[in-house]
PDB file of C-alpha atoms in Angstrom:
ATOM      1  CA  MET A  24      22.541  40.981 224.705  1.00  0.00           C
ATOM      2  CA  ILE A  25      22.455  44.771 224.521  1.00  0.00           C
ATOM      3  CA  GLY A  26      22.795  46.352 221.105  1.00  0.00           C
ATOM      4  CA  LEU A  27      25.216  49.256 221.440  1.00  0.00           C
ATOM      5  CA  PRO A  28      25.292  52.215 219.058  1.00  0.00           C
ATOM      6  CA  ARG A  29      27.700  52.024 216.179  1.00  0.00           C
ATOM      7  CA  GLY A  30      30.463  54.598 215.824  1.00  0.00           C
ATOM      8  CA  ASP A  31      29.088  55.833 212.514  1.00  0.00           C
ATOM      9  CA  SER A  32      25.686  56.785 213.951  1.00  0.00           C
ATOM     10  CA  ILE A  33      24.666  60.433 214.217  1.00  0.00           C
ATOM     11  CA  ALA A  34      23.704  60.549 217.898  1.00  0.00           C
ATOM     12  CA  TYR A  35      26.602  58.333 218.961  1.00  0.00           C
ATOM     13  CA  ASN A  36      29.039  60.859 217.490  1.00  0.00           C
ATOM     14  CA  PHE A  37      26.971  63.826 218.724  1.00  0.00           C
ATOM     15  CA  LEU A  38      26.852  62.640 222.359  1.00  0.00           C
ATOM     16  CA  PRO A  39      30.454  63.596 223.265  1.00  0.00           C
ATOM     17  CA  ILE A  40      29.784  67.103 221.934  1.00  0.00           C
ATOM     18  CA  ILE A  41      26.748  67.486 224.186  1.00  0.00           C
ATOM     19  CA  ARG A  42      28.702  66.165 227.153  1.00  0.00           C
ATOM     20  CA  ALA A  43      31.611  68.515 226.446  1.00  0.00           C
ATOM     21  CA  LEU A  44      29.460  71.622 225.963  1.00  0.00           C
ATOM     22  CA  GLY A  45      27.417  71.095 229.086  1.00  0.00           C
ATOM     23  CA  ASP A  46      25.281  73.839 230.588  1.00  0.00           C
ATOM     24  CA  GLN A  47      27.808  75.762 232.686  1.00  0.00           C
ATOM     25  CA  GLY A  48      28.443  72.691 234.800  1.00  0.00           C
ATOM     26  CA  LYS A  49      24.764  71.691 234.821  1.00  0.00           C
ATOM     27  CA  ARG A  50      25.043  68.991 232.179  1.00  0.00           C
ATOM     28  CA  VAL A  51      22.799  66.040 232.946  1.00  0.00           C
ATOM     29  CA  ASN A  52      23.220  62.674 231.226  1.00  0.00           C
ATOM     30  CA  ASN A  53      22.647  60.261 234.066  1.00  0.00           C
ATOM     31  CA  LEU A  54      19.864  57.688 233.896  1.00  0.00           C
ATOM     32  CA  ASP A  55      19.597  57.846 237.691  1.00  0.00           C
ATOM     33  CA  PHE A  56      18.602  61.502 237.343  1.00  0.00           C
ATOM     34  CA  TRP A  57      16.057  61.069 234.544  1.00  0.00           C
ATOM     35  CA  ILE A  58      14.559  57.737 235.609  1.00  0.00           C
ATOM     36  CA  PRO A  59      15.385  57.237 239.314  1.00  0.00           C
ATOM     37  CA  ASN A  60      14.387  53.933 240.953  1.00  0.00           C
ATOM     38  CA  CYS A  61      13.217  52.631 237.607  1.00  0.00           C
ATOM     39  CA  SER A  62      14.458  50.168 235.030  1.00  0.00           C
ATOM     40  CA  PRO A  63      15.691  51.426 231.640  1.00  0.00           C
ATOM     41  CA  TYR A  64      13.170  49.185 229.854  1.00  0.00           C
ATOM     42  CA  ILE A  65      10.600  50.940 227.665  1.00  0.00           C
ATOM     43  CA  SER A  66       6.901  50.079 227.620  1.00  0.00           C
ATOM     44  CA  LYS A  67       5.859  52.894 225.285  1.00  0.00           C
ATOM     45  CA  MET A  68       7.587  55.582 223.214  1.00  0.00           C
ATOM     46  CA  VAL A  69       5.462  58.143 221.348  1.00  0.00           C
ATOM     47  CA  TYR A  70       6.159  61.271 219.327  1.00  0.00           C
ATOM     48  CA  ASP A  71       2.913  63.234 218.937  1.00  0.00           C
ATOM     49  CA  ILE A  72       3.790  65.485 216.021  1.00  0.00           C
ATOM     50  CA  ASN A  73       0.532  67.491 216.216  1.00  0.00           C
ATOM     51  CA  ASN A  74       1.080  68.476 219.856  1.00  0.00           C
ATOM     52  CA  ARG A  75       4.893  68.478 219.583  1.00  0.00           C
ATOM     53  CA  ILE A  76       5.290  66.125 222.565  1.00  0.00           C
ATOM     54  CA  PHE A  77       7.721  63.199 222.838  1.00  0.00           C
ATOM     55  CA  THR A  78       7.254  60.709 225.689  1.00  0.00           C
ATOM     56  CA  ILE A  79       8.916  57.515 226.851  1.00  0.00           C
ATOM     57  CA  GLU A  80       7.323  55.319 229.516  1.00  0.00           C
ATOM     58  CA  PHE A  81       9.617  53.124 231.598  1.00  0.00           C
ATOM     59  CA  VAL A  82       8.664  50.027 233.581  1.00  0.00           C
ATOM     60  CA  ASP A  83       9.457  49.106 237.177  1.00  0.00           C
ATOM     61  CA  ASN A  84      11.329  45.957 236.166  1.00  0.00           C
ATOM     62  CA  VAL A  85      11.514  43.503 233.308  1.00  0.00           C
ATOM     63  CA  ASN A  86       9.550  40.789 235.155  1.00  0.00           C
ATOM     64  CA  ASP A  87       6.468  42.749 236.271  1.00  0.00           C
ATOM     65  CA  PHE A  88       6.620  45.258 233.404  1.00  0.00           C
ATOM     66  CA  ASN A  89       4.377  47.833 235.105  1.00  0.00           C
ATOM     67  CA  PRO A  90       4.646  51.390 233.703  1.00  0.00           C
ATOM     68  CA  LEU A  91       6.280  53.479 236.426  1.00  0.00           C
ATOM     69  CA  LEU A  92       7.901  56.644 235.077  1.00  0.00           C
ATOM     70  CA  ARG A  93       7.496  58.855 232.011  1.00  0.00           C
ATOM     71  CA  LEU A  94      10.074  61.145 230.405  1.00  0.00           C
ATOM     72  CA  VAL A  95       8.222  64.084 228.817  1.00  0.00           C
ATOM     73  CA  CYS A  96       9.551  66.489 226.202  1.00  0.00           C
ATOM     74  CA  LYS A  97       7.144  69.322 225.388  1.00  0.00           C
ATOM     75  CA  SER A  98       7.453  71.939 222.652  1.00  0.00           C
ATOM     76  CA  VAL A  99       9.594  69.821 220.335  1.00  0.00           C
ATOM     77  CA  LEU A 100      11.161  72.044 217.666  1.00  0.00           C
ATOM     78  CA  SER A 101      12.819  69.242 215.723  1.00  0.00           C
ATOM     79  CA  TYR A 102      13.028  65.472 215.958  1.00  0.00           C
ATOM     80  CA  SER A 103      15.351  63.088 214.164  1.00  0.00           C
ATOM     81  CA  GLU A 104      15.588  59.350 214.554  1.00  0.00           C
ATOM     82  CA  ASP A 105      18.016  56.740 213.317  1.00  0.00           C
ATOM     83  CA  THR A 106      17.880  52.967 213.629  1.00  0.00           C
ATOM     84  CA  VAL A 107      20.947  51.771 215.498  1.00  0.00           C
ATOM     85  CA  ASP A 108      20.773  48.099 214.639  1.00  0.00           C
ATOM     86  CA  GLU A 109      18.826  46.889 211.595  1.00  0.00           C
ATOM     87  CA  ASP A 110      19.267  43.276 212.758  1.00  0.00           C
ATOM     88  CA  TYR A 111      17.894  43.893 216.269  1.00  0.00           C
ATOM     89  CA  ASP A 112      15.477  41.153 217.339  1.00  0.00           C
ATOM     90  CA  ASP A 113      12.002  42.721 217.562  1.00  0.00           C
ATOM     91  CA  ASP A 114      11.050  40.226 220.270  1.00  0.00           C
ATOM     92  CA  LEU A 115      13.591  41.761 222.661  1.00  0.00           C
ATOM     93  CA  ILE A 116      12.570  44.574 225.007  1.00  0.00           C
ATOM     94  CA  ASP A 117      14.028  47.949 224.040  1.00  0.00           C
ATOM     95  CA  GLY A 118      15.904  49.805 226.759  1.00  0.00           C
ATOM     96  CA  VAL A 119      17.581  53.171 227.145  1.00  0.00           C
ATOM     97  CA  ILE A 120      21.369  53.232 227.121  1.00  0.00           C
ATOM     98  CA  ASP A 121      21.817  56.958 227.719  1.00  0.00           C
ATOM     99  CA  ILE A 122      19.903  60.227 227.987  1.00  0.00           C
ATOM    100  CA  ALA A 123      21.894  63.424 227.536  1.00  0.00           C
ATOM    101  CA  TRP A 124      20.462  66.935 227.927  1.00  0.00           C
ATOM    102  CA  ASN A 125      22.340  70.082 226.974  1.00  0.00           C
ATOM    103  CA  GLY A 126      20.553  73.135 228.357  1.00  0.00           C
ATOM    104  CA  ALA A 127      22.671  75.652 226.444  1.00  0.00           C
ATOM    105  CA  GLN A 128      21.822  73.990 223.119  1.00  0.00           C
ATOM    106  CA  LYS A 129      18.346  72.859 224.292  1.00  0.00           C
ATOM    107  CA  THR A 130      19.131  69.479 222.772  1.00  0.00           C
ATOM    108  CA  LEU A 131      18.240  66.032 224.077  1.00  0.00           C
ATOM    109  CA  VAL A 132      19.866  62.836 222.822  1.00  0.00           C
ATOM    110  CA  VAL A 133      18.227  59.520 223.688  1.00  0.00           C
ATOM    111  CA  LEU A 134      20.060  56.291 222.841  1.00  0.00           C
ATOM    112  CA  THR A 135      18.217  52.985 223.075  1.00  0.00           C
ATOM    113  CA  ASP A 136      19.140  49.466 222.042  1.00  0.00           C
ATOM    114  CA  LYS A 137      17.155  49.948 218.817  1.00  0.00           C
ATOM    115  CA  LYS A 138      17.151  53.683 218.048  1.00  0.00           C
ATOM    116  CA  GLU A 139      18.788  57.002 218.621  1.00  0.00           C
ATOM    117  CA  MET A 140      16.817  60.224 218.757  1.00  0.00           C
ATOM    118  CA  ILE A 141      17.945  63.843 218.729  1.00  0.00           C
ATOM    119  CA  LEU A 142      15.399  66.416 219.830  1.00  0.00           C
ATOM    120  CA  LYS A 143      15.640  70.192 219.842  1.00  0.00           C
ATOM    121  CA  LEU A 144      13.300  71.522 222.562  1.00  0.00           C
ATOM    122  CA  GLU A 145      11.941  74.891 223.685  1.00  0.00           C
ATOM    123  CA  GLN A 146      12.048  73.780 227.330  1.00  0.00           C
ATOM    124  CA  PRO A 147      13.877  71.147 229.386  1.00  0.00           C
ATOM    125  CA  PRO A 148      12.462  67.618 229.549  1.00  0.00           C
ATOM    126  CA  PHE A 149      11.078  66.315 232.838  1.00  0.00           C
ATOM    127  CA  SER A 150      10.139  63.011 234.460  1.00  0.00           C
ATOM    128  CA  GLU A 151       6.801  62.221 236.056  1.00  0.00           C
ATOM    129  CA  ASN A 152       5.151  59.215 237.665  1.00  0.00           C
ATOM    130  CA  VAL A 153       2.792  57.160 235.533  1.00  0.00           C
ATOM    131  CA  ILE A 154      -0.623  57.055 237.155  1.00  0.00           C
ATOM    132  CA  SER A 155      -2.112  53.581 237.203  1.00  0.00           C
ATOM    133  CA  GLN A 156      -5.310  53.105 235.200  1.00  0.00           C
ATOM    134  CA  ALA A 157      -6.432  50.187 237.400  1.00  0.00           C
ATOM    135  CA  ASN A 158      -9.693  50.571 239.375  1.00  0.00           C
TER     136      ASN A 158
END
């Protein structure tokens, strides 16, 4: 069962504002754009406060669980996080529900089953392939 954001959460209420503002028609909030040909399941999510970098690694599928794609946010100006569901089962795999980028506001909202994050960035986020560490 997917845990959906509650209506009283910060990012859940902020998301329609980002979608409405857009970036002169260049608003992007589609998972197919940010993580194409990839599952929404997360293998690793890290905010490196010293280097101001936020990353999320996504897996190919829930069965194989091989890291495939990474969403990278460099030059993070601010980061806020809220727990969506305090009762969420920690044994369940966290997955992304939505990613919304507003270029005019330079704001990224990431909603997962467990958390919601709002990031203010100096530059747009980007996706890259995860390079396998296997020999």
